PDB file of C-alpha atoms in Angstrom:
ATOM      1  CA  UNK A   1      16.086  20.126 -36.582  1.00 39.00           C
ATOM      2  CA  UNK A   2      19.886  19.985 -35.533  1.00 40.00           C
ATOM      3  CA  UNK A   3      20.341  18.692 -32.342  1.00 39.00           C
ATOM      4  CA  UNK A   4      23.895  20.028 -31.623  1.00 41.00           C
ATOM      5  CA  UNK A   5      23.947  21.426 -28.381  1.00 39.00           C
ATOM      6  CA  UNK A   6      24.782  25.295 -27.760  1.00 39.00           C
ATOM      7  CA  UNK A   7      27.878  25.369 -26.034  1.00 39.00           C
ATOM      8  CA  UNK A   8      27.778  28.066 -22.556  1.00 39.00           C
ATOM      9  CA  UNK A   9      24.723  28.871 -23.206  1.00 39.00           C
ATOM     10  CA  UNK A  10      23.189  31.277 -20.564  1.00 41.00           C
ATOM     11  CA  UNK A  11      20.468  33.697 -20.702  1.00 41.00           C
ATOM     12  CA  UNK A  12      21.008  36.986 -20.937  1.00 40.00           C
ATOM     13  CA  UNK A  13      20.664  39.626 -17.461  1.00 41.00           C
ATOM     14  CA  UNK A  14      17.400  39.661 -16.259  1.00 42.00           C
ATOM     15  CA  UNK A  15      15.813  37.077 -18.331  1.00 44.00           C
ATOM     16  CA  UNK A  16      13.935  33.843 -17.073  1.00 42.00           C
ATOM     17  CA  UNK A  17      14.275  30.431 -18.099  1.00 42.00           C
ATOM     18  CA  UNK A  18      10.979  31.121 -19.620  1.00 38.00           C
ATOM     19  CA  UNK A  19      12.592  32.822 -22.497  1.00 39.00           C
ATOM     20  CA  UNK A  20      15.579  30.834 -22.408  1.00 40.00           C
ATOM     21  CA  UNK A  21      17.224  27.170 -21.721  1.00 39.00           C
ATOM     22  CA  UNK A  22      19.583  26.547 -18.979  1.00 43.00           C
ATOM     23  CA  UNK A  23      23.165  25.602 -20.117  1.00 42.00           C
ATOM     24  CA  UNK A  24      23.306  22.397 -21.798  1.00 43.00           C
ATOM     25  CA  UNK A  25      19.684  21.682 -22.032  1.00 44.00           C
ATOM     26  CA  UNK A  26      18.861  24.614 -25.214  1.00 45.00           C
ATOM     27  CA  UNK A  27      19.008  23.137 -28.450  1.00 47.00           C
ATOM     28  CA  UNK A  28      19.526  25.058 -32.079  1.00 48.00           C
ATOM     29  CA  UNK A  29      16.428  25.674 -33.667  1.00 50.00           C
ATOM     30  CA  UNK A  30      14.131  25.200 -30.372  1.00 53.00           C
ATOM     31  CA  UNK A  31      14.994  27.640 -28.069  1.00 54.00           C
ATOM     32  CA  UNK A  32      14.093  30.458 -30.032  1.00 60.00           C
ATOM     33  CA  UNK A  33      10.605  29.338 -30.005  1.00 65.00           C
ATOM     34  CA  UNK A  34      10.599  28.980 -26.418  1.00 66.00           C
ATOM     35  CA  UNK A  35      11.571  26.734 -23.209  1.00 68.00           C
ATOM     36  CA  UNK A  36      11.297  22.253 -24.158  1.00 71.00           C
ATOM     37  CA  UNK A  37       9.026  22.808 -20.708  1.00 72.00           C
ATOM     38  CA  UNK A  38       7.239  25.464 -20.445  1.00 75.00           C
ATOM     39  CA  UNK A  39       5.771  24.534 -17.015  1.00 75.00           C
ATOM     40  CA  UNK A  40       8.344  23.741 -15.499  1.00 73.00           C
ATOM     41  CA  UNK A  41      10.646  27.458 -16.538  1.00 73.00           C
ATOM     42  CA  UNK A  42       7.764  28.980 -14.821  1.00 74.00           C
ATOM     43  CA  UNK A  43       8.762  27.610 -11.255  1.00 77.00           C
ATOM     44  CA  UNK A  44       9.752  29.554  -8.730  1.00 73.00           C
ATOM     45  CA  UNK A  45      13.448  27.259  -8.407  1.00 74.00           C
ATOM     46  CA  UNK A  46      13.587  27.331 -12.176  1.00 77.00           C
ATOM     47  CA  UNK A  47      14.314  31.441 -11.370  1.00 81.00           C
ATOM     48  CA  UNK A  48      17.685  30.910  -9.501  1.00 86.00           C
ATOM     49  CA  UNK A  49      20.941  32.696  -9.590  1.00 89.00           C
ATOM     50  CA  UNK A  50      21.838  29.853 -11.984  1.00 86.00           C
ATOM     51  CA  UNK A  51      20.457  32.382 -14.410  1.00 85.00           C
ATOM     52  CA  UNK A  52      22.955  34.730 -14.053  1.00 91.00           C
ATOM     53  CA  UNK A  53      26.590  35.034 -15.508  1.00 92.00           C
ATOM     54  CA  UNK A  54      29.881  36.414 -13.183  1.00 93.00           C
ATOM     55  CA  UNK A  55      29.552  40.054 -15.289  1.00 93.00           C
ATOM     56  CA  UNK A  56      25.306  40.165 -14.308  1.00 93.00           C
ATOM     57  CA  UNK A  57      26.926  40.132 -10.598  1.00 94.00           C
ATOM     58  CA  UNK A  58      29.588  42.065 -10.857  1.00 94.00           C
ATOM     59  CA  UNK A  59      27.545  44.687 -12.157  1.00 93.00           C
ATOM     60  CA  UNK A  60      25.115  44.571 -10.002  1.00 93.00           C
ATOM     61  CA  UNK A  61      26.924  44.846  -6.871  1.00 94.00           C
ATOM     62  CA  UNK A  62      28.368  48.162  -8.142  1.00 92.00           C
ATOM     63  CA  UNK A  63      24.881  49.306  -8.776  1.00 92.00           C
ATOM     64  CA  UNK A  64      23.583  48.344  -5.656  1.00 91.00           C
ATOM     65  CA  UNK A  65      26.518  49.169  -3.002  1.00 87.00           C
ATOM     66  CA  UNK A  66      27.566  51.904  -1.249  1.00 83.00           C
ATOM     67  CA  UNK A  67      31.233  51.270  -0.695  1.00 86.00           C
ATOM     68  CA  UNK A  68      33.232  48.130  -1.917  1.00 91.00           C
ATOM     69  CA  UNK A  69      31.720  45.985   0.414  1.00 92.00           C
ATOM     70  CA  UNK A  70      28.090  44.741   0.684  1.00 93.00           C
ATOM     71  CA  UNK A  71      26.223  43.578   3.959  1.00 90.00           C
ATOM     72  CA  UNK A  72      22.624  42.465   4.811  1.00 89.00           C
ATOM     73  CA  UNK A  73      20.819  45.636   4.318  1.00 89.00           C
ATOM     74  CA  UNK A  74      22.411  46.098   0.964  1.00 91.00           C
ATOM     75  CA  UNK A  75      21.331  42.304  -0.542  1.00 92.00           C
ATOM     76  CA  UNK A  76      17.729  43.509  -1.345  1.00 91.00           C
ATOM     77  CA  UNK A  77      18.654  45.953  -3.690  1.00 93.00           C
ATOM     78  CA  UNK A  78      21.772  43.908  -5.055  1.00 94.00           C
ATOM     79  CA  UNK A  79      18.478  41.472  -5.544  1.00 93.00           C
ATOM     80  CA  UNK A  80      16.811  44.329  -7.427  1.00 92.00           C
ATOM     81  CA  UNK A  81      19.323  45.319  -9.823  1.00 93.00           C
ATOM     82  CA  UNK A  82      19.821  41.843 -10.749  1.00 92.00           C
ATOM     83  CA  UNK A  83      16.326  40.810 -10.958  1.00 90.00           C
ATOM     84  CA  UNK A  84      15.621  44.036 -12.834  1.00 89.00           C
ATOM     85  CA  UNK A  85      12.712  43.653 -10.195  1.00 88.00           C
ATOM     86  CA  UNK A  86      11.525  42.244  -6.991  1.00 86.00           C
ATOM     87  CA  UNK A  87      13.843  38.446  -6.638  1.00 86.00           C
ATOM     88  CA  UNK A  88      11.439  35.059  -5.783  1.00 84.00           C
ATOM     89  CA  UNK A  89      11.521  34.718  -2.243  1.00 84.00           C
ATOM     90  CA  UNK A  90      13.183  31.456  -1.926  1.00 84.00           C
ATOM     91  CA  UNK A  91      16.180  32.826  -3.969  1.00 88.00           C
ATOM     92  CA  UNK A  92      15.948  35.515  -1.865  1.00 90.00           C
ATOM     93  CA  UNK A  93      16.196  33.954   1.542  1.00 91.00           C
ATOM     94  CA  UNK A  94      18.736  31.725   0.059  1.00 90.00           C
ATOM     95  CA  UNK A  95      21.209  34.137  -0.787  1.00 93.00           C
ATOM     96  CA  UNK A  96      21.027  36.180   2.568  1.00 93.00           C
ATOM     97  CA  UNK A  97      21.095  33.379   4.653  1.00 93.00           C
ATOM     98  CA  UNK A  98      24.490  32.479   2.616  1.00 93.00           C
ATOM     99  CA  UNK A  99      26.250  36.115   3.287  1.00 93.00           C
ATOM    100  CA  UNK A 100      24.920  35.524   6.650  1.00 92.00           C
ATOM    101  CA  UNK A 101      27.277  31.903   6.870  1.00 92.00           C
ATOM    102  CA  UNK A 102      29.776  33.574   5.167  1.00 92.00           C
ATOM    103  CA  UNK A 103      30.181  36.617   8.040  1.00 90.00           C
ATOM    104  CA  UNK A 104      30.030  33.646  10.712  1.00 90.00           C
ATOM    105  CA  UNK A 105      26.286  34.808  11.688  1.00 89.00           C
ATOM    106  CA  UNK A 106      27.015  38.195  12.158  1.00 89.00           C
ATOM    107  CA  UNK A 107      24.336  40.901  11.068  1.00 87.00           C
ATOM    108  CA  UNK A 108      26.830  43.486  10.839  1.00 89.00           C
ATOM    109  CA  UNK A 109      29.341  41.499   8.993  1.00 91.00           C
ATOM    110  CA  UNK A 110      30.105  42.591   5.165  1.00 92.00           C
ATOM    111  CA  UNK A 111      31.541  40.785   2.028  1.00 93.00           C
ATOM    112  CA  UNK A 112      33.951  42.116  -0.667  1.00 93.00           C
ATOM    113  CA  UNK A 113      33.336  41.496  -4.418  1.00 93.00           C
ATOM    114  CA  UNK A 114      35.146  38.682  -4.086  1.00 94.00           C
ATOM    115  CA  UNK A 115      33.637  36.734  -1.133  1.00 94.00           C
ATOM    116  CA  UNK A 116      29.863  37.799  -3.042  1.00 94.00           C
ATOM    117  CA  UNK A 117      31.021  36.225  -6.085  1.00 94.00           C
ATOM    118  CA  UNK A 118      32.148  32.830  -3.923  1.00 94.00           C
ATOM    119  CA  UNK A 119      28.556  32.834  -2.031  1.00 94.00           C
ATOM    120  CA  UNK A 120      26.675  33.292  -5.269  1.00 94.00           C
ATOM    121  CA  UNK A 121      28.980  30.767  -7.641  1.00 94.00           C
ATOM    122  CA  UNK A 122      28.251  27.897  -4.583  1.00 94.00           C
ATOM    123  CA  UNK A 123      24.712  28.365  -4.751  1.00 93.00           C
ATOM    124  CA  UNK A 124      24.798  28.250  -8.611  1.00 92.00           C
ATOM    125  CA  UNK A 125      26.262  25.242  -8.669  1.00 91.00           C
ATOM    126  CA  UNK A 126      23.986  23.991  -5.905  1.00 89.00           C
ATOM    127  CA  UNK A 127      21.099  25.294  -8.167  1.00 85.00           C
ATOM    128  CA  UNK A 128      22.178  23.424 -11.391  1.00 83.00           C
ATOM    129  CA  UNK A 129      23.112  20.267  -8.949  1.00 83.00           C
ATOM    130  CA  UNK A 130      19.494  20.241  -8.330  1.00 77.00           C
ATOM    131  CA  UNK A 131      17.971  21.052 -11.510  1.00 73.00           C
ATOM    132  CA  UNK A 132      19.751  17.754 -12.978  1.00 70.00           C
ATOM    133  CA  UNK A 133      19.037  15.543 -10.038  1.00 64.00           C
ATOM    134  CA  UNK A 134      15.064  16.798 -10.209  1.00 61.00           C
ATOM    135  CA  UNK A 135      14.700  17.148 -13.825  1.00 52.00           C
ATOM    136  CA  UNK A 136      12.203  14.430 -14.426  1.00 45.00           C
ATOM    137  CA  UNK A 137       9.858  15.952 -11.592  1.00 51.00           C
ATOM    138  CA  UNK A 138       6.747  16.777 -12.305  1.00 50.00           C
ATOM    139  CA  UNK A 139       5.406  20.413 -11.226  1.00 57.00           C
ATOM    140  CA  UNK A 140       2.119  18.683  -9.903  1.00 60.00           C
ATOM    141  CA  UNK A 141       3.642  16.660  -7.523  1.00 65.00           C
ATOM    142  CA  UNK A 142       3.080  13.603  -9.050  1.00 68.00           C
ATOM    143  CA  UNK A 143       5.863  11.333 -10.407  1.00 67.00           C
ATOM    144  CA  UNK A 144       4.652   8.424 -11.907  1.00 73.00           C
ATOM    145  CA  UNK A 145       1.890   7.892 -14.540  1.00 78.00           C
ATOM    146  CA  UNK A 146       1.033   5.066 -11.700  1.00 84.00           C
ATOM    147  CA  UNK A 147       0.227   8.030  -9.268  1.00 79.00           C
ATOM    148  CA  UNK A 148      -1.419   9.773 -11.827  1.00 77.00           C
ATOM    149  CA  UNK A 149      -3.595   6.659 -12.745  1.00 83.00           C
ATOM    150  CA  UNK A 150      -4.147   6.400  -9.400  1.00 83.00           C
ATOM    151  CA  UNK A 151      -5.389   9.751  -7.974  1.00 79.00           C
ATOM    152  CA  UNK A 152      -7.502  10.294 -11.149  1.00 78.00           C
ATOM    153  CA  UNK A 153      -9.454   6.829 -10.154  1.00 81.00           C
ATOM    154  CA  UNK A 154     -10.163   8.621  -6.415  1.00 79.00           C
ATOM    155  CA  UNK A 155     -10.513  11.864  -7.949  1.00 75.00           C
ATOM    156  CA  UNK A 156      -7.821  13.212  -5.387  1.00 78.00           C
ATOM    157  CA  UNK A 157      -6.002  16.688  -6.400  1.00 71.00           C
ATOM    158  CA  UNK A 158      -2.188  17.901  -5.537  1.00 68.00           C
ATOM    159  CA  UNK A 159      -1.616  19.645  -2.144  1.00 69.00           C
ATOM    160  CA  UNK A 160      -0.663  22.648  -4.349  1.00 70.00           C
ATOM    161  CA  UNK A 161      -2.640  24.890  -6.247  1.00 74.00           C
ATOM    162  CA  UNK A 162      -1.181  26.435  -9.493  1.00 77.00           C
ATOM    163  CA  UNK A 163      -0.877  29.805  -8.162  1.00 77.00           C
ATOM    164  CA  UNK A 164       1.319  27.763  -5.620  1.00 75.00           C
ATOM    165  CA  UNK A 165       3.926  26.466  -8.124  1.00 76.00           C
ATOM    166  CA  UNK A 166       3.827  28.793 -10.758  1.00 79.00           C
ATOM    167  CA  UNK A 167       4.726  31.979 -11.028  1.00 77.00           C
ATOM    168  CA  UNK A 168       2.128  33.110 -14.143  1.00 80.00           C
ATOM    169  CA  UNK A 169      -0.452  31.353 -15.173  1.00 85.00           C
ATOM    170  CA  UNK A 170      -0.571  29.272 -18.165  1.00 82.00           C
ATOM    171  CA  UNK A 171      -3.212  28.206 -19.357  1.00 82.00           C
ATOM    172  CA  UNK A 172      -6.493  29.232 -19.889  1.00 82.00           C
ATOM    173  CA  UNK A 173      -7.708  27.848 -16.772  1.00 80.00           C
ATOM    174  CA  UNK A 174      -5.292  29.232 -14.861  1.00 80.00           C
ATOM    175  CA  UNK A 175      -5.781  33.070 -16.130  1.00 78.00           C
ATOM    176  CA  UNK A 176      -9.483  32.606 -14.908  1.00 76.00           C
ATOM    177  CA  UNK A 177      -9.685  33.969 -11.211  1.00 74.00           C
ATOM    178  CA  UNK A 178      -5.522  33.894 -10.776  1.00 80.00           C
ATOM    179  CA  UNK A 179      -5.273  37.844  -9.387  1.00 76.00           C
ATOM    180  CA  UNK A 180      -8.624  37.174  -7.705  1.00 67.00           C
ATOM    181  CA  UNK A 181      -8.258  37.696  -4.122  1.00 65.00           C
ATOM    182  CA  UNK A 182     -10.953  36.602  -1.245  1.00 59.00           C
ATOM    183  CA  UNK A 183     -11.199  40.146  -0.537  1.00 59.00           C
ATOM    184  CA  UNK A 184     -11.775  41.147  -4.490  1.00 57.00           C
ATOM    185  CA  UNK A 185     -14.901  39.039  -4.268  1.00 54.00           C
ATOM    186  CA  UNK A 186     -16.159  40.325  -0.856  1.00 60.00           C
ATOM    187  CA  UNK A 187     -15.712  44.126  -1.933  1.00 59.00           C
ATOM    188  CA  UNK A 188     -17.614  43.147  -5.142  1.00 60.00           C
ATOM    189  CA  UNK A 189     -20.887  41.671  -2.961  1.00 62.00           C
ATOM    190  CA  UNK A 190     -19.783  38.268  -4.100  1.00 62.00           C
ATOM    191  CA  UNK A 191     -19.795  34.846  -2.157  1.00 65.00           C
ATOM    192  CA  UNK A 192     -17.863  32.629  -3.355  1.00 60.00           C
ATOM    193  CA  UNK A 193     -19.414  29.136  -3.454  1.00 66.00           C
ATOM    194  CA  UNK A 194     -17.134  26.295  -5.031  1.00 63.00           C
ATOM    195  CA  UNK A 195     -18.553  23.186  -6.963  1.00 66.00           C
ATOM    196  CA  UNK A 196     -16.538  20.810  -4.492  1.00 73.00           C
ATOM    197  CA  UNK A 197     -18.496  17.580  -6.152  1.00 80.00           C
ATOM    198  CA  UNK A 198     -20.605  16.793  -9.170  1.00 83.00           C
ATOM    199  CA  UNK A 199     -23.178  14.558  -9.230  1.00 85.00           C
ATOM    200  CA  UNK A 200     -20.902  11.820 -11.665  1.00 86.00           C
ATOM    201  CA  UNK A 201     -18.056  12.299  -8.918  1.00 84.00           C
ATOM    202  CA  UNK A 202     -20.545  11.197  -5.946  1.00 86.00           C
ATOM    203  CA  UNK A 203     -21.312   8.076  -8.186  1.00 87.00           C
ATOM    204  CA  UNK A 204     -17.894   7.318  -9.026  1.00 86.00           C
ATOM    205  CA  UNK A 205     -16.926   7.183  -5.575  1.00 85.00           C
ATOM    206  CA  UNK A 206     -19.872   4.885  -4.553  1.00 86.00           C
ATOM    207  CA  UNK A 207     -18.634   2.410  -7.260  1.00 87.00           C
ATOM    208  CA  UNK A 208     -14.945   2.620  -5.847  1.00 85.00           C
ATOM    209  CA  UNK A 209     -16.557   1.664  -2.553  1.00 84.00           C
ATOM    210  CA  UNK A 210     -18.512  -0.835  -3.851  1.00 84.00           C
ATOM    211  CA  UNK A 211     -15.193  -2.362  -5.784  1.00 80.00           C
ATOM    212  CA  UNK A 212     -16.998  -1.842  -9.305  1.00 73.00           C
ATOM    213  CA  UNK A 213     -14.200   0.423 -10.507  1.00 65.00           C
ATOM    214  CA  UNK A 214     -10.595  -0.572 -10.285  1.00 59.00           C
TER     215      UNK A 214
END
């Protein structure tokens, strides 16, 4: 497998990095068979306006405005028409709270193509910034194989759930129960009653007390 990098490489308007690579990290003969980290295109972050090129924008805007100007109640469906569909609410908040700045605060304020495309290029390269200072962290919340090691041995789980940090499941064990709502198991005369500890988990943690297990 060649492992000349593509050069510009950006996926096309509306697509995720689950289908494709960011710039500079999709490689010829691997991208076509999907993202080199599959859990970590899934991310909510990974779904940025990084995504987009200056002509997905453009294009947008004059979908999405009314006049040749765009203002606060105007970004969600600039959001839409670029999304092709509903935007992940961090990128969502981001970008409004940016116009916002860029108005000096005021609600009423609007931007020209122009001043748009200078909000949104700043928080692409603040998106990529981050992408390559983060890239080695782990979607569990865990960075080390140390902390791994460790919260294995005291059978400890992540703060976050996957439903939390991704935005589809995948994996087998995710699918199971993912659209299942609290309410979806009340209305079916259900009661949910989860395994919290096993019996070998109980013993396991009587050993760590008792220093047996390291």
């Amino acid at each position: 497998v060649s492992t000349q990098k593509t050069a510009g490489a950006r996926p096309a308007r509306g697509v995720s990095r689950g289908t494709a690579s960011a710039a500079g990290m999709a490689f010829f003969g691997i991208t076509s068979k999907g993202p080199q980290n599959p859990f970590r295109a899934a991310t909510e972050a990974a779904l940025g306006l990084a995504l987009f090129s200056k002509a997905d924008i453009e294009a947008a805007f004059r979908a999405s405005c009314r006049s040749s100007t765009i203002g606060q109640d105007e970004a969600d469906e600039f959001l839409v028409q670029l999304y092709h569909g509903p935007a992940p609410a961090m990128h969502e908040k981001r970008l409004k709270d940016r116009m916002l700045e860029a108005v000096g605060g005021d609600y009423s304020g609007r931007l020209d193509l122009e001043q748009l495309l200078e909000v949104t290029a700043a928080l692409q390269a603040e998106e990529e910034a981050e992408e390559a200072a983060n890239e080695s962290m782990a979607t569990t919340g865990i960075f080390s194989a140390k902390e791994l090691q460790e919260k294995r041995a005291h059978n400890m789980r992540g703060a976050a759930g996957p439903r939390d940090t991704f935005t589809v499941p995948l994996t087998t064990g995710h699918a199971s129960g993912w659209e299942l709502e609290p309410s979806d198991a009340e209305a079916a005369g259900k009661e949910i009653r989860p395994k919290r500890k096993c019996a070998e988990t109980k013993f396991a943690e009587r050993l760590l007390k008792a220093g047996e297990l390291l």
